Short mmCIF file of C-alpha atoms in Angstrom, two decimals:
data_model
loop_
_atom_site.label_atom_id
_atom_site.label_comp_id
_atom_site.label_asym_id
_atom_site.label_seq_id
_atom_site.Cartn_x
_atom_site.Cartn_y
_atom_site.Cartn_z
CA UNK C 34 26.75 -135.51 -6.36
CA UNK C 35 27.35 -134.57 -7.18
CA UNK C 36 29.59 -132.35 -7.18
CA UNK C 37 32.75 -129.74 -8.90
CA UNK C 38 36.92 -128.49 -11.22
CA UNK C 39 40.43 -127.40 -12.10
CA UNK C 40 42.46 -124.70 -12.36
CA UNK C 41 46.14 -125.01 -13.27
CA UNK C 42 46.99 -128.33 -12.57
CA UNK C 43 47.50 -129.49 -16.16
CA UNK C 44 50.48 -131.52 -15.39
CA UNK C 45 49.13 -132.80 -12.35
CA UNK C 46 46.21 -134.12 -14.53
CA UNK C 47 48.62 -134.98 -17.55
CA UNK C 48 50.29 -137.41 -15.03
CA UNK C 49 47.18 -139.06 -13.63
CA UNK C 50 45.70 -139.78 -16.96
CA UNK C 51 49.12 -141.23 -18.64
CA UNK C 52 49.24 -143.42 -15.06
CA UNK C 53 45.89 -144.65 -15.54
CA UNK C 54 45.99 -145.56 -19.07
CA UNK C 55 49.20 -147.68 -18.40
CA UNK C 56 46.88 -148.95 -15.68
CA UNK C 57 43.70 -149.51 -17.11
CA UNK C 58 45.40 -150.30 -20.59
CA UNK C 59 44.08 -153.93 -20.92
CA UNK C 60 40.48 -152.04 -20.53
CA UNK C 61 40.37 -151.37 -23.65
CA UNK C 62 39.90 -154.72 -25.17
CA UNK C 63 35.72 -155.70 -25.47
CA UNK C 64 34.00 -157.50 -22.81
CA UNK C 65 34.29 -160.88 -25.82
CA UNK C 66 38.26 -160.33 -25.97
CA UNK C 67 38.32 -159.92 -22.06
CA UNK C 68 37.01 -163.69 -21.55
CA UNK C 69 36.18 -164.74 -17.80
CA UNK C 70 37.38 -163.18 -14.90
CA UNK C 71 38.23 -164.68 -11.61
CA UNK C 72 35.42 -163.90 -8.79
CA UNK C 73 31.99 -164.23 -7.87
CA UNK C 74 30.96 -163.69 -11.97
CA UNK C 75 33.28 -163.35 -14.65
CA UNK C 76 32.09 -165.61 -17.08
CA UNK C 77 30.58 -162.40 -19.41
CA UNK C 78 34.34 -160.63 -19.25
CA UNK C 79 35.24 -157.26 -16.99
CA UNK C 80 33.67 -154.42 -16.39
CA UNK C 81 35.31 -151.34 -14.80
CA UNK C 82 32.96 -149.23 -12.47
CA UNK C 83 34.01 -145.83 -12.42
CA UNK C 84 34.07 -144.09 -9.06
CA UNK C 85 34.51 -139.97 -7.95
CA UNK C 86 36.48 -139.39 -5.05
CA UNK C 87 32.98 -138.63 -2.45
CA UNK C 88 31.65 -141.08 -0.09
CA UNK C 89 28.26 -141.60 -2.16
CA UNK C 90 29.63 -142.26 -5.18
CA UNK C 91 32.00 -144.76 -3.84
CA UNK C 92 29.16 -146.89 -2.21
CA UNK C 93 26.67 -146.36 -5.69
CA UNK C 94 30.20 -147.49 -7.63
CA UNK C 95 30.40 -150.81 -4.75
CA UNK C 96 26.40 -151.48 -5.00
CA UNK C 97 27.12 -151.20 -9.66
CA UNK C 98 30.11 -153.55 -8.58
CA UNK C 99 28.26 -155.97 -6.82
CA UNK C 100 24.83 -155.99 -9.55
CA UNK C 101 26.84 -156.92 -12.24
CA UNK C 102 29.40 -159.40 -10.30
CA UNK C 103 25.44 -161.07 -9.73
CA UNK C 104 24.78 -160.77 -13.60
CA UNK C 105 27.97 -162.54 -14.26
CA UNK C 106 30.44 -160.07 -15.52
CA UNK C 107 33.89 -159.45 -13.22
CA UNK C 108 33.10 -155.80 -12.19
CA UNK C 109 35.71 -154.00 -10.20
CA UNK C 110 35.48 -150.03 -8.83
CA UNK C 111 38.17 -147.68 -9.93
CA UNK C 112 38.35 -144.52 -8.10
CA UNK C 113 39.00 -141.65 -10.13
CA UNK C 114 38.93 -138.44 -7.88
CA UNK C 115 36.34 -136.23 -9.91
CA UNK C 116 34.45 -135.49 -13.45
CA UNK C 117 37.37 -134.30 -15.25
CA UNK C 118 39.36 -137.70 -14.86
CA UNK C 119 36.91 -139.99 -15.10
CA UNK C 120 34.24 -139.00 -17.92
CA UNK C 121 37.69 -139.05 -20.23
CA UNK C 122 37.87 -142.72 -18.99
CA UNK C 123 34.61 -143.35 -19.79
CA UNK C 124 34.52 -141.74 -22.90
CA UNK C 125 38.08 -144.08 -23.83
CA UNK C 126 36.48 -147.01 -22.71
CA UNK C 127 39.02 -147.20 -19.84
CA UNK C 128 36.24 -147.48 -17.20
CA UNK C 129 32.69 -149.04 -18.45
CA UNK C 130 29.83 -147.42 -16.26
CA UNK C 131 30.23 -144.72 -13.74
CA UNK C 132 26.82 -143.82 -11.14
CA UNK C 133 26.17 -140.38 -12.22
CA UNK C 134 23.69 -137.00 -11.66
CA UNK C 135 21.77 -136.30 -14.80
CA UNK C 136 21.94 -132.38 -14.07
CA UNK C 137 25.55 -132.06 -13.34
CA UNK C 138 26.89 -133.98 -15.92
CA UNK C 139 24.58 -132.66 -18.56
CA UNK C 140 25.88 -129.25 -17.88
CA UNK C 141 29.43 -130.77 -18.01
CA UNK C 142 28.86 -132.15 -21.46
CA UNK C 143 27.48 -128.80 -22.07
CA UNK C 144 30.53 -126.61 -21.29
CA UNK C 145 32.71 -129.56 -22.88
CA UNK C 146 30.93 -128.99 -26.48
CA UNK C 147 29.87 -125.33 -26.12
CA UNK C 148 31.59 -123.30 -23.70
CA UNK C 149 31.86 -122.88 -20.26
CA UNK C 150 29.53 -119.77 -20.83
CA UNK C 151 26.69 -122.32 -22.82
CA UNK C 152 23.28 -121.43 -22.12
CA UNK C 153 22.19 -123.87 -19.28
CA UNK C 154 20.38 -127.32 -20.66
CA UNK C 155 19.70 -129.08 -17.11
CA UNK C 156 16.61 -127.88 -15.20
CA UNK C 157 13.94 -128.55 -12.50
CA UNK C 158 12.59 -130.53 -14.92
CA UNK C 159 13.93 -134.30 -14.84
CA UNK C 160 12.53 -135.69 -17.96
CA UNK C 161 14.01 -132.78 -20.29
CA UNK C 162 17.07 -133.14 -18.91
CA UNK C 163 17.70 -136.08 -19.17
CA UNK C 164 16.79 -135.76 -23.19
CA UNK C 165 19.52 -133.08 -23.28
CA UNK C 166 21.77 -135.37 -21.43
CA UNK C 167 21.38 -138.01 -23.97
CA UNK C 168 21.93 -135.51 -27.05
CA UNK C 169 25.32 -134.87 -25.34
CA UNK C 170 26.37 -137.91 -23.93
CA UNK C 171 25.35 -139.78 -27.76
CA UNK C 172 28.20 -138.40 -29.77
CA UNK C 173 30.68 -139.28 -27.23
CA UNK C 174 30.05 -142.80 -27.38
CA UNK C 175 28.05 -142.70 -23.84
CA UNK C 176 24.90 -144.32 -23.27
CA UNK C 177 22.17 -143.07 -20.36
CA UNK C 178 20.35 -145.57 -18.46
CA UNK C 179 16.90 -144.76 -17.17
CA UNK C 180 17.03 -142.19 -14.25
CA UNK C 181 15.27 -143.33 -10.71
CA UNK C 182 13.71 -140.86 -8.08
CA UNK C 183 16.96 -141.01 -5.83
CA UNK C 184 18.11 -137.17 -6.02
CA UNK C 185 21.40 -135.22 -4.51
CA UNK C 186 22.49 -131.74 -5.22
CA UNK C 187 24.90 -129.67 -4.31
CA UNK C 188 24.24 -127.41 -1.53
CA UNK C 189 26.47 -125.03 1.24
CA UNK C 190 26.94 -125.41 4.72
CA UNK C 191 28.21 -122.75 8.09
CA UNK C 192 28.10 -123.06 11.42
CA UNK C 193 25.49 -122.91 13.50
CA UNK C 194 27.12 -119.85 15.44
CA UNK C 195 28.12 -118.24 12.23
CA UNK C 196 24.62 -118.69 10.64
CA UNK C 197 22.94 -116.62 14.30
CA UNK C 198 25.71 -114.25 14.08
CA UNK C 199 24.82 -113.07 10.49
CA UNK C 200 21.35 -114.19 10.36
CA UNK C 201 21.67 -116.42 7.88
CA UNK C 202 19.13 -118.57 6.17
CA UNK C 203 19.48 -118.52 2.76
CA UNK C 204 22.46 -117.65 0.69
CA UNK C 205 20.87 -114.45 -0.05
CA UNK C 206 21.37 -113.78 3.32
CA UNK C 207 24.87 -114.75 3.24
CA UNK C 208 25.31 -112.47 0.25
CA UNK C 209 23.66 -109.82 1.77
CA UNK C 210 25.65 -109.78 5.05
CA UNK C 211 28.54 -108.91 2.90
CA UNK C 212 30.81 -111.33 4.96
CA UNK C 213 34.15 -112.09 3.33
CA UNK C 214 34.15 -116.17 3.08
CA UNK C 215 36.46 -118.88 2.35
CA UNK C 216 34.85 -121.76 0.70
CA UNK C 217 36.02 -124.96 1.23
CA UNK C 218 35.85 -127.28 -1.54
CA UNK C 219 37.30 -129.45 -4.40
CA UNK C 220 39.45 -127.39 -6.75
CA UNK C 221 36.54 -128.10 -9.23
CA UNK C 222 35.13 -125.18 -8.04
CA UNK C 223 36.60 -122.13 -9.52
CA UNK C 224 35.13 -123.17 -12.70
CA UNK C 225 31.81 -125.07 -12.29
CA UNK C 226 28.72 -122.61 -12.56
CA UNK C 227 27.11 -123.60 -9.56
CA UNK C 228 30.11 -123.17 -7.35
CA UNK C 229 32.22 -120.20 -7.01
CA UNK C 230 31.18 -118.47 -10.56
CA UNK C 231 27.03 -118.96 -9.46
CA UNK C 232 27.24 -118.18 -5.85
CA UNK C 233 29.45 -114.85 -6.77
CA UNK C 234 26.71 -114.29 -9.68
CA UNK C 235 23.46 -115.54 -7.94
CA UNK C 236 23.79 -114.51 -4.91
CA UNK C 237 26.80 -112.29 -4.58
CA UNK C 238 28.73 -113.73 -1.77
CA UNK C 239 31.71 -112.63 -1.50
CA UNK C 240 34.68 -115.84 -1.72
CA UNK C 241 37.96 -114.37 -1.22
CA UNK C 242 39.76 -117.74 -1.42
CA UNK C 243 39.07 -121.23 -2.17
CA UNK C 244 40.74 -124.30 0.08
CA UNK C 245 40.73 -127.33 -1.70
CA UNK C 246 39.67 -130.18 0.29
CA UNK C 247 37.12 -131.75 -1.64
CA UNK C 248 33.52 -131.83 -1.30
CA UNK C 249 31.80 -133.16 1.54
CA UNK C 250 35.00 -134.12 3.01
CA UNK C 251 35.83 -134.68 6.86
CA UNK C 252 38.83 -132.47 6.50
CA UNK C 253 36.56 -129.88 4.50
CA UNK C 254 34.09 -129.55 7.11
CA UNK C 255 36.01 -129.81 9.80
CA UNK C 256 38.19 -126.58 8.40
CA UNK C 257 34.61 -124.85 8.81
CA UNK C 258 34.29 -126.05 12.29
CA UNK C 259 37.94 -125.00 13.25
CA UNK C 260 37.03 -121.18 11.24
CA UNK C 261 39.69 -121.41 8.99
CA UNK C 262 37.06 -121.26 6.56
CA UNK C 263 33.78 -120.38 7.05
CA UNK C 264 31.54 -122.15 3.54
CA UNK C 265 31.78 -125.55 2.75
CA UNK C 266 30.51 -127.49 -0.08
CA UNK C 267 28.73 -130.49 0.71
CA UNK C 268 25.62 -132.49 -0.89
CA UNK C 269 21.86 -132.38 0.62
CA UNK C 270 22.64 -135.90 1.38
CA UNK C 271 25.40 -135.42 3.72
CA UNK C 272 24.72 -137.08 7.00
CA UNK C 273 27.34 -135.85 9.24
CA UNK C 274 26.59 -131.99 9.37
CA UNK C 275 25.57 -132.23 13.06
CA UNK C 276 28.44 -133.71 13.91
CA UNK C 277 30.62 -130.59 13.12
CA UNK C 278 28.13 -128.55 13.93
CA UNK C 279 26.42 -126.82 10.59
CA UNK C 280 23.58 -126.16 8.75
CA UNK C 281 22.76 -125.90 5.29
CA UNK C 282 21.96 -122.12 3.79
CA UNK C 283 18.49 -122.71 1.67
CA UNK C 284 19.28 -122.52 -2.12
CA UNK C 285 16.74 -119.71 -2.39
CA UNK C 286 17.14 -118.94 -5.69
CA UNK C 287 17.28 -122.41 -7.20
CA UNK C 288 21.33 -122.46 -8.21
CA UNK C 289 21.09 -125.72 -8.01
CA UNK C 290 18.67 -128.45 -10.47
CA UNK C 291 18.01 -130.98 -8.83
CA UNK C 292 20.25 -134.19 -9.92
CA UNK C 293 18.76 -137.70 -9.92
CA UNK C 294 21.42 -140.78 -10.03
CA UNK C 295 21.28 -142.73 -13.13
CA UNK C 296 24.11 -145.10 -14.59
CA UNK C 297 25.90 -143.68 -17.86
CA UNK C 298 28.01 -146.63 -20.27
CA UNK C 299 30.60 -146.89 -22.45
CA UNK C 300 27.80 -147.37 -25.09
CA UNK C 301 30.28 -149.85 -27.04
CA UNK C 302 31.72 -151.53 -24.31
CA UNK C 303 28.74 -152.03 -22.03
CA UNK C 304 25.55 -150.71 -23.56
CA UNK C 305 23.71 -154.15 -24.02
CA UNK C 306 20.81 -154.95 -22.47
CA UNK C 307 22.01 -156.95 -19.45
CA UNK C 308 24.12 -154.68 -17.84
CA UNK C 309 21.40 -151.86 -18.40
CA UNK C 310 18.76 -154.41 -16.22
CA UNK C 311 21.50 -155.05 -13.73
CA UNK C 312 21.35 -151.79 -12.91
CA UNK C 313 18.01 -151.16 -13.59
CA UNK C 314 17.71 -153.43 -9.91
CA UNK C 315 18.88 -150.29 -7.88
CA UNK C 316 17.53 -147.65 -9.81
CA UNK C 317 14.12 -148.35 -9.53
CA UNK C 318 14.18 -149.39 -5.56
CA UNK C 319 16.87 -146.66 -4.67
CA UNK C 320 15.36 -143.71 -2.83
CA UNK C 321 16.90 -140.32 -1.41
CA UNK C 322 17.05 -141.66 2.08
CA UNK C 323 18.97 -144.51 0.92
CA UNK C 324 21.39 -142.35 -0.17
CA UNK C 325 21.32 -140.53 3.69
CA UNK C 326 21.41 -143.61 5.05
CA UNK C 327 24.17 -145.22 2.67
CA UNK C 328 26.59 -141.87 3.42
CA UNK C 329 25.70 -142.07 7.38
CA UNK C 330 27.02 -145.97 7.56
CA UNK C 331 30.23 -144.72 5.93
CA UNK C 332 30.72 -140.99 7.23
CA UNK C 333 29.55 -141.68 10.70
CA UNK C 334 29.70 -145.03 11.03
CA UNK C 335 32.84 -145.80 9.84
CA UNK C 336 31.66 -148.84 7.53
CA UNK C 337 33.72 -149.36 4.48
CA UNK C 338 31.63 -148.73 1.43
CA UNK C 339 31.76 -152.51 0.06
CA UNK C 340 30.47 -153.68 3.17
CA UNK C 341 27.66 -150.95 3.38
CA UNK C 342 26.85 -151.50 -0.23
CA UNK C 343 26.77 -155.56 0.11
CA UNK C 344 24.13 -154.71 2.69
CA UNK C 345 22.08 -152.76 1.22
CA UNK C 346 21.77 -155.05 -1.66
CA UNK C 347 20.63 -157.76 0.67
CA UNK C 348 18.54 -155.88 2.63
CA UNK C 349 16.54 -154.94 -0.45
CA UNK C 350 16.67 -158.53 -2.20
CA UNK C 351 18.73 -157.82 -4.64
CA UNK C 352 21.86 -160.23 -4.25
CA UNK C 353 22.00 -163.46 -2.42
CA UNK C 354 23.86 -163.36 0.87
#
């Protein structure tokens, strides 16, 4: 996703972390201290799967879950709301691998060592991004996996009547039709470049409020639907936009890189070789219409995300029923 983050919530935050690392305090111990686990695997010690708070991450943390349960470790998700909670995590050794987006979280590394005002590193171009990924992620103790041809980005949805009102195709043309918006979204947004600072920039739309609700979210589009806002932030992977009616505005002046999912480690905790070809299994099958597909069983189905992500796996070979 991916996908967005804060403004003043510091306590809020403060809280969350010092509750998660009474929680996830016997994490820190290596995978040798760990021992066995109870469970499908367990015999190569625990690993925590890191999981943002958006339906597609959930399901990519349940199908990581599931790979390495099959490789013998004890894996178990942790859900960790967004990037500024659980990259810390990772970072600690807290949580062990989390399914990521090689643009967004290259940028995120970015603003984290230089500045929120860094000259951009991520691009249109996968292969150099992920190199400037790795630079980053390195000194933080993070290892990258290989990257696979499964994409998401971010992207901005209105109603169908409010897109024929205003004539809207692009965001240009939501720029140019000078219409006073309020975006939903997670509060992630204020602050991330290709949210409310690049859409003001790029394209000069006008935002005169945020309304946090997260990305992608039922309650986020829904508020769009209803017209108590009239922008939402959702992912080009988001199955459900017919549902509530909307349509995606064209990223016409390329805001957005494109952002293809690739496991990052704990590079001390689990960057050996087994857990990287555990993985390895779904990124090289996993396509961008899996992804679709994967959000539709959950969003629109109603399927909980183990169960989608248990089939999936078997319907691709990749885990014995």
């Amino acid at each position: 996703m991916s996908s967005t983050s804060r403004t003043a919530r510091t306590a809020v935050v403060a809280g969350t972390v010092m509750a998660l690392a009474a929680g996830l305090a016997a994490c820190g111990k290596s995978l040798e201290e760990q021992g066995g686990g109870t469970g499908k695997g367990g015999g190569k010690g625990e690993i925590v799967v890191g999981s943002a708070g958006f339906t597609e991450s959930k399901v990519l943390a349940e199908i990581y879950s599931r790979l390495l349960d099959d490789a013998g470790y004890h894996a178990r998700v942790q859900t960790l709301t967004n990037r500024e909670l659980y990259e810390p995590a990772l970072e600690k050794g807290q949580i062990d691998v989390v399914p990521e987006y090689a643009s967004t979280l290259a940028e995120f590394l970015n603003a984290k060592k230089n500045g929120p005002k860094a000259k951009p590193v991520a691009s249109s171009d996968i292969g150099k991004t992920v190199a400037a990924l790795t630079a980053l992620a390195g000194p933080r103790g993070l290892k990258v996996l290989p990257v696979g041809k499964a994409t998401d980005q971010n992207a901005f949805a209105v109603t169908r009547e409010f897109a024929a009102k205003y004539h809207l195709k692009t965001l240009s043309d939501l720029g140019g039709s000078q219409q006073k918006v309020k975006l939903a979204s997670g509060e992630e947004c204020e602050t991330r470049v290709f949210c409310k600072p690049g859409l003001e920039k790029t394209y000069g739309i006008d935002i005169a409020a945020l309304d946090p609700k997260g990305v992608g979210t039922t309650q986020a589009k829904q508020a769009v639907k209803d017209g108590t806002d009239q922008l939402v932030l959702t992912t080009t992977t988001d199955a459900t936009l017919d549902n509530f009616g909307l349509v995606l505005l064209e990223d016409d002046k390329k805001l957005q890189n494109a952002d293809n999912v690739l496991p990052v480690v704990n590079a001390k905790r689990a960057g050996d070789k087994e857990i990287e070809s555990a993985l390895g299994k779904l990124t090289s099958v996993l396509t961008t219409e899996d992804l679709i597909n994967l959000n539709r069983k959950v969003d629109a189905e109603r399927l909980k995300p183990a169960d989608v992500a248990q089939a999936y796996l078997e319907s691709k070979g990749l885990v014995k029923k």
